[in-house]
XYZ file of C-alpha atoms in Angstrom:
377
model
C -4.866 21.515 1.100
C -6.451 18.762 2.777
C -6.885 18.987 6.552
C -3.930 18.245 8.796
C -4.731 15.317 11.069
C -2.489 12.950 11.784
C -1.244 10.312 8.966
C -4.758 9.251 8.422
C -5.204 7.678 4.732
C -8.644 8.109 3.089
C -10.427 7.376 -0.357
C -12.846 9.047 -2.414
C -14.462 8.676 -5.598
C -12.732 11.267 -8.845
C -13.075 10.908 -12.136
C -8.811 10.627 -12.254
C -6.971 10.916 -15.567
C -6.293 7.223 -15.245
C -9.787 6.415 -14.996
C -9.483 4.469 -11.870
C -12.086 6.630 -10.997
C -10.514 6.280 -6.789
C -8.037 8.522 -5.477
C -5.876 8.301 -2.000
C -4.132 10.997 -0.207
C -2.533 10.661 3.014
C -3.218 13.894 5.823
C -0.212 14.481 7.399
C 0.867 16.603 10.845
C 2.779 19.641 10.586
C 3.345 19.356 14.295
C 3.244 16.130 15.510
C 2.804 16.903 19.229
C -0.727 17.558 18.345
C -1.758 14.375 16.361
C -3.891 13.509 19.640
C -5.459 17.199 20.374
C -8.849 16.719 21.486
C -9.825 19.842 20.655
C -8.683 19.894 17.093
C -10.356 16.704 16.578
C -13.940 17.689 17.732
C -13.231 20.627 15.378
C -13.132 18.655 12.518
C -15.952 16.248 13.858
C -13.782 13.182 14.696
C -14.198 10.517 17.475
C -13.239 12.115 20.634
C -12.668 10.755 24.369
C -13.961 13.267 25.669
C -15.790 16.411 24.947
C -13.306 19.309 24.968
C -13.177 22.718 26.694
C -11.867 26.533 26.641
C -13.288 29.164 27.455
C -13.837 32.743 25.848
C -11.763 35.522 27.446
C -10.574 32.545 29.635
C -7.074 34.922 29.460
C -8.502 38.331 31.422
C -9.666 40.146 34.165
C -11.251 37.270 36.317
C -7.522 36.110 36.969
C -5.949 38.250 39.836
C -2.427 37.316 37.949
C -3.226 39.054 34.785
C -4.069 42.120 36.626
C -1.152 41.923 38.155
C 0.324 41.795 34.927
C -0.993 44.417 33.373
C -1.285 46.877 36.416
C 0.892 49.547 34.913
C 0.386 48.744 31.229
C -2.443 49.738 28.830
C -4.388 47.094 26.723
C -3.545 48.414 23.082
C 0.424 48.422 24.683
C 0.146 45.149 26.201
C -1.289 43.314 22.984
C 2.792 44.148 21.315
C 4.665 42.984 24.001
C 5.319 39.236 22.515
C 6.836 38.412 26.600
C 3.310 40.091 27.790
C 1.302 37.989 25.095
C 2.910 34.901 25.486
C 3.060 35.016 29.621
C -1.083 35.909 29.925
C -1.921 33.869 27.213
C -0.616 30.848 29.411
C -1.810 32.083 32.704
C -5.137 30.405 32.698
C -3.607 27.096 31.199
C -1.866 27.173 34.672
C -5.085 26.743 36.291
C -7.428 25.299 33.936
C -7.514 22.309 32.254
C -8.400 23.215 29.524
C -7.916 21.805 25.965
C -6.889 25.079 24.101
C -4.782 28.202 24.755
C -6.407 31.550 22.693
C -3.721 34.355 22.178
C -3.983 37.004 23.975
C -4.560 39.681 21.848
C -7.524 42.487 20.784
C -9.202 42.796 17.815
C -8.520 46.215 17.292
C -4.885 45.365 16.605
C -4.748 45.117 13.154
C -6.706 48.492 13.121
C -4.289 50.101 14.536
C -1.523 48.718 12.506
C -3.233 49.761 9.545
C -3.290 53.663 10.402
C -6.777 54.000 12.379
C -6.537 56.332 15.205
C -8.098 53.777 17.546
C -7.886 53.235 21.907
C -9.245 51.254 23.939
C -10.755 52.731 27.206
C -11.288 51.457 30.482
C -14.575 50.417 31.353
C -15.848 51.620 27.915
C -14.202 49.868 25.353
C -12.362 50.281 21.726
C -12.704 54.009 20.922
C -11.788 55.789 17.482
C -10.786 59.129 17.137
C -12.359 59.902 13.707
C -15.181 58.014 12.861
C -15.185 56.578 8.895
C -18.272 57.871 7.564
C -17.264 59.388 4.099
C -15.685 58.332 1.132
C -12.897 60.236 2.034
C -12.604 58.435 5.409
C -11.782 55.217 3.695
C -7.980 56.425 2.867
C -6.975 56.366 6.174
C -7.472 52.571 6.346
C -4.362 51.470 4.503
C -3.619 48.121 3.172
C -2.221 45.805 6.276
C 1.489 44.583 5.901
C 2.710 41.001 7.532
C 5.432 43.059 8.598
C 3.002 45.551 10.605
C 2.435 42.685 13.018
C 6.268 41.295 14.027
C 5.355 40.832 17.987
C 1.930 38.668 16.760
C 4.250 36.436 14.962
C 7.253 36.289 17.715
C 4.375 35.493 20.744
C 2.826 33.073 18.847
C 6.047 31.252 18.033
C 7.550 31.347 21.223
C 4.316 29.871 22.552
C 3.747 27.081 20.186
C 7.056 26.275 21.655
C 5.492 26.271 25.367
C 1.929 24.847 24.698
C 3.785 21.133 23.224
C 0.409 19.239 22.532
C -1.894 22.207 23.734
C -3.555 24.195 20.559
C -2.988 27.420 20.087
C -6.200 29.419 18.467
C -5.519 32.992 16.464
C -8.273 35.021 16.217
C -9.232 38.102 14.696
C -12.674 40.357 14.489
C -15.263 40.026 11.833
C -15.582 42.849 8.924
C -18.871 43.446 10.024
C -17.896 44.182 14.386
C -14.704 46.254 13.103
C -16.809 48.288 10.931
C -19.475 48.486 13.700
C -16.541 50.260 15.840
C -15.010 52.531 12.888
C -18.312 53.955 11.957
C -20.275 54.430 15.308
C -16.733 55.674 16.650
C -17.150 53.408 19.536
C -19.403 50.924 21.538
C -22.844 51.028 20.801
C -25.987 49.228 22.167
C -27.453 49.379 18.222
C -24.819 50.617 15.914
C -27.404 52.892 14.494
C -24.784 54.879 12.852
C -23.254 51.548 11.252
C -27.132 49.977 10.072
C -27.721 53.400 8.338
C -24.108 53.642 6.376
C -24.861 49.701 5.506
C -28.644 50.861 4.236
C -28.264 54.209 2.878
C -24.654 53.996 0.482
C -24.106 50.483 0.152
C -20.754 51.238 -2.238
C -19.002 52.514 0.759
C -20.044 50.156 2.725
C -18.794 47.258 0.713
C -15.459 48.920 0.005
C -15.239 49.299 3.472
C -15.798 45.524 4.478
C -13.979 44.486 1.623
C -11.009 46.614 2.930
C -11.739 45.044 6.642
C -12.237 41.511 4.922
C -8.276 42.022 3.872
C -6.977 43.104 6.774
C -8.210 40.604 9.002
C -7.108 37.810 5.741
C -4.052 38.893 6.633
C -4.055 39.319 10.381
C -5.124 35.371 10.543
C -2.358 34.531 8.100
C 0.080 35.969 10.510
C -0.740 33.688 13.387
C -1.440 30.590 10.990
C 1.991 31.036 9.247
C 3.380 31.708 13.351
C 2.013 28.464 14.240
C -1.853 28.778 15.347
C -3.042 25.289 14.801
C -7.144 27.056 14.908
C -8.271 30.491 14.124
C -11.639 32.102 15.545
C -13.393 34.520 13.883
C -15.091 37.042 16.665
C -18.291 38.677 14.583
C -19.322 39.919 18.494
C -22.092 42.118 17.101
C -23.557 41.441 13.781
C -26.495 40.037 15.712
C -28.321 43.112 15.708
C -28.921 42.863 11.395
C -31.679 40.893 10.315
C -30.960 37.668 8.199
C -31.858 39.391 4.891
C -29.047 42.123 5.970
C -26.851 39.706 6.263
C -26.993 37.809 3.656
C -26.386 40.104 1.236
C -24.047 43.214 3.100
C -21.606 40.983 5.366
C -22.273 37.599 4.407
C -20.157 37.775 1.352
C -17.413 39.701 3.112
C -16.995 37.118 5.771
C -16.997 34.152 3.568
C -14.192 36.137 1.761
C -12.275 35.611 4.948
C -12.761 31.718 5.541
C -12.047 30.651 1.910
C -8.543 32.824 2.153
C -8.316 30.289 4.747
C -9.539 27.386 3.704
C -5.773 26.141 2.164
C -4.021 26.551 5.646
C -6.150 23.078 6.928
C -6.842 24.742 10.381
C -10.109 25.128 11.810
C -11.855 27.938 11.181
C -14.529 28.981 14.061
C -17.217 31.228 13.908
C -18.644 33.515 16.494
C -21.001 36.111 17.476
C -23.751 37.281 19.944
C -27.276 37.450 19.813
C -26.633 35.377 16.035
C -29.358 32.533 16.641
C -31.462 33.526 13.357
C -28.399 33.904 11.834
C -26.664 30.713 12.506
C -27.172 28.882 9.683
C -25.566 31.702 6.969
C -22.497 31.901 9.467
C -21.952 28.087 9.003
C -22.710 29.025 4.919
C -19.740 31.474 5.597
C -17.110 28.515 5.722
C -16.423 28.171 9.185
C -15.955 24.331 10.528
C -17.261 25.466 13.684
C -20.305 27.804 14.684
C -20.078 29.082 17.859
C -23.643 29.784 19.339
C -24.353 31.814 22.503
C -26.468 31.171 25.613
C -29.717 32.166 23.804
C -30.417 29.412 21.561
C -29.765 25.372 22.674
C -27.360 23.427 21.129
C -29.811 20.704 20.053
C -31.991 23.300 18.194
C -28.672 24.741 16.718
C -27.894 21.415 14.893
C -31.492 22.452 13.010
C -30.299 25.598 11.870
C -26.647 24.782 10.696
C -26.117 22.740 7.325
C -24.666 19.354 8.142
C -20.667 19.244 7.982
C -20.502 21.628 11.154
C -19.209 21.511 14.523
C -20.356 23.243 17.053
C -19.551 25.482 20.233
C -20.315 26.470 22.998
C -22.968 27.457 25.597
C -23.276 28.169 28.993
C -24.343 31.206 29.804
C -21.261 33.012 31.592
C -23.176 34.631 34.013
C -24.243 31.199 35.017
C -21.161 30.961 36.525
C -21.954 33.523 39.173
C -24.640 31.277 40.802
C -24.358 28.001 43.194
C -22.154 24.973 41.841
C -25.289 22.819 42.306
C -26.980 25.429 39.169
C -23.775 25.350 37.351
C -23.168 21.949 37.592
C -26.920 21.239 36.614
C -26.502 23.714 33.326
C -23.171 22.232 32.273
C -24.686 18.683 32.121
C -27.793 19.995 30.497
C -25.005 21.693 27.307
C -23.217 18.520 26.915
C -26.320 16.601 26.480
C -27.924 18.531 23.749
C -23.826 19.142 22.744
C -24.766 15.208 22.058
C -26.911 16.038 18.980
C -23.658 18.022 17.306
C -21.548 16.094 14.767
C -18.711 17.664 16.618
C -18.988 19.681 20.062
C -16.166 21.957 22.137
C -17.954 23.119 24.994
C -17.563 26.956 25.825
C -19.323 29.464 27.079
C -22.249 31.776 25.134
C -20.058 34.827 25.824
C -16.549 35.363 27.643
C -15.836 35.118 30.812
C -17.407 37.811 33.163
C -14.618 39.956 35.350
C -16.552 38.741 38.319
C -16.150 34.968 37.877
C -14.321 32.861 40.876
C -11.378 30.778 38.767
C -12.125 28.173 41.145
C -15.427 27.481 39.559
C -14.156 27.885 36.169
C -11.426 25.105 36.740
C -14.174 22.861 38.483
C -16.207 23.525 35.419
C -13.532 22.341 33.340
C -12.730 19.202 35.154
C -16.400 18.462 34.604
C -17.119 18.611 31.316
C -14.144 16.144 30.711
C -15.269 13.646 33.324
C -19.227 14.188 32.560
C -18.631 13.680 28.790
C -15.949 11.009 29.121
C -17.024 8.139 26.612
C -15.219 4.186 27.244
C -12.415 3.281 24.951
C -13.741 1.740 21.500
């Protein structure tokens, strides 16, 4: 499927049966409220007026209203209320201007649709109640149903409704941070557990990414079929494998993912921390976009990703806990070397600390769009 932009016309060479040896197509909208999207179009490295902006975990604890929201509700419960999901998924697009919503959701959904005893615990994180270490484990993941998911796919229909022209972006975890959290049982500062399944029985561990890959296929297809006009793909911590690792134990698996989504013409983003050596396999994944954190600049980025990419991101989120002046400094100092990108949505490195004013965050947003603003023509 060619990618869905608008009622743009282009041309390319083809050896055709005719032997014209030219062929047309025409790209057409499926919602026409976002032919114009900013956001969408930096995605897929078009002329922009601007460089566009959203921000990781923009929907979450540094807004006073969400935990108002969710004051008496749990996070796993909250993430399959489609009212809950749809109201703090436009909470910060109440006080940002920002160029993208991101559902509000948890990676560890799906999990937990599929069978896998698996919490998430304040002020520690996603939690599982029996690790999958063992062949045996691997039953208890079950095959993920499109019908497991029913308040994903209301929320994100009723809010394509609300967002008109704004973007909505699904999102799901990578194979390789799910497994991280269903082998080590729970958060981890090295997934040691998770490095030595990967190293010492690589069978499981391939049946158990290619199980993951699957499930989070058909988590994305959910919100894409729902509506989501961009999907991100959170690989949080597969920085801590070397490239070699990668390349041949999750690379495959996440490529798997981002060619099952290749025919849906969204974007397809790419993200994960502490991933600078590996940024140029994640763009080799399929993404459109690679997201890069705080650690490496963006100009230096464009080095290490094949051409054909966009990027995303940096500033460092804790940035955002010093003076404006420093903020303001850093911000300008991202969009420059943002610049050198073929295609650039500025973001932060990481998501939004808990302790971040949403003053500053709206200021930063206001910003980026007047800082980057480029004449007409």
């Amino acid at each position: 499927m060619p990618w869905i932009c608008g009622g743009v016309s282009r041309c390319f060479r083809a050896k055709d049966p005719a032997g014209g040896g030219r062929l047309c197509e025409t790209i057409t909208t499926v919602n026409p409220k976002l032919e114009g999207s900013v956001f969408l179009s930096a995605c897929r490295r078009q002329q922009v007026p601007y460089t566009p902006v959203w921000f990781m975990r923009q929907a979450g604890r540094s807004l006073p209203e969400y935990r108002a929201a969710r004051r008496r509700t749990a996070m796993v419960e909250a993430c399959t209320k489609p009212d809950l999901i749809t109201e703090l998924t436009l909470q910060p697009l109440r006080r940002y201007q920002v160029d993208a919503a991101i559902l509000f959701s948890d990676i560890v959904v799906p999990l937990r649709a599929a069978g896998i005893g698996i919490d998430i615990r304040p002020g520690v994180g996603p939690v599982v109640d029996k690790p999958i270490r063992a062949d045996s484990d691997l039953r208890r993941l079950r095959a993920l149903d499109p019908g497991d998911l029913p308040y994903v796919a209301e929320a994100v229909k009723t809010l394509v409704g609300e967002l008109g022209a704004t973007p909505l972006i699904g999102f799901a975890g990578g194979p390789f941070t799910l497994a991280s959290y269903l082998v080590d049982g729970g958060p981890s500062k090295n997934f040691d557990k998770t490095k030595a399944l990967m190293y010492g029985n690589p069978p499981l561990w391939n049946a158990l990414l290619r199980r993951l890959a699957d499930l989070t296929i058909t988590f994305l297809r959910v919100q894409v079929d729902a509506g989501a006009s961009a999907v991100q793909l959170f690989d949080s911590w597969v920085g801590v494998v070397s490239p070699e690792d990668y390349r041949r134990s999750v690379l495959p698996h996440s490529r798997r993912v981002f060619e099952a989504l290749a025919g849906s013409g969204v974007p397809r983003l790419h993200f994960g921390v502490g991933t600078g050596e590996l940024l140029g396999m994640m763009g080799e994944a399929g993404a459109d976009v690679v997201g890069v954190d705080w650690r490496v600049p963006l100009d230096e980025a464009v080095r290490r990703v094949e051409p054909g990419k966009a990027l995303q991101g940096n500033l460092d989120p804790a940035i955002l806990l010093a003076p404006w002046d420093v903020i303001e400094q850093r911000a300008v100092r991202v969009l420059d070397a943002g610049r050198t990108a073929e295609g650039h949505v500025f973001n932060l490195g990481h998501g939004v600390l808990p302790e971040t004013d949403p003053d500053v965050l709206a200021r930063l947003a206001e910003l980026v769009h007047t800082t980057s603003a480029r004449p007409p023509g």
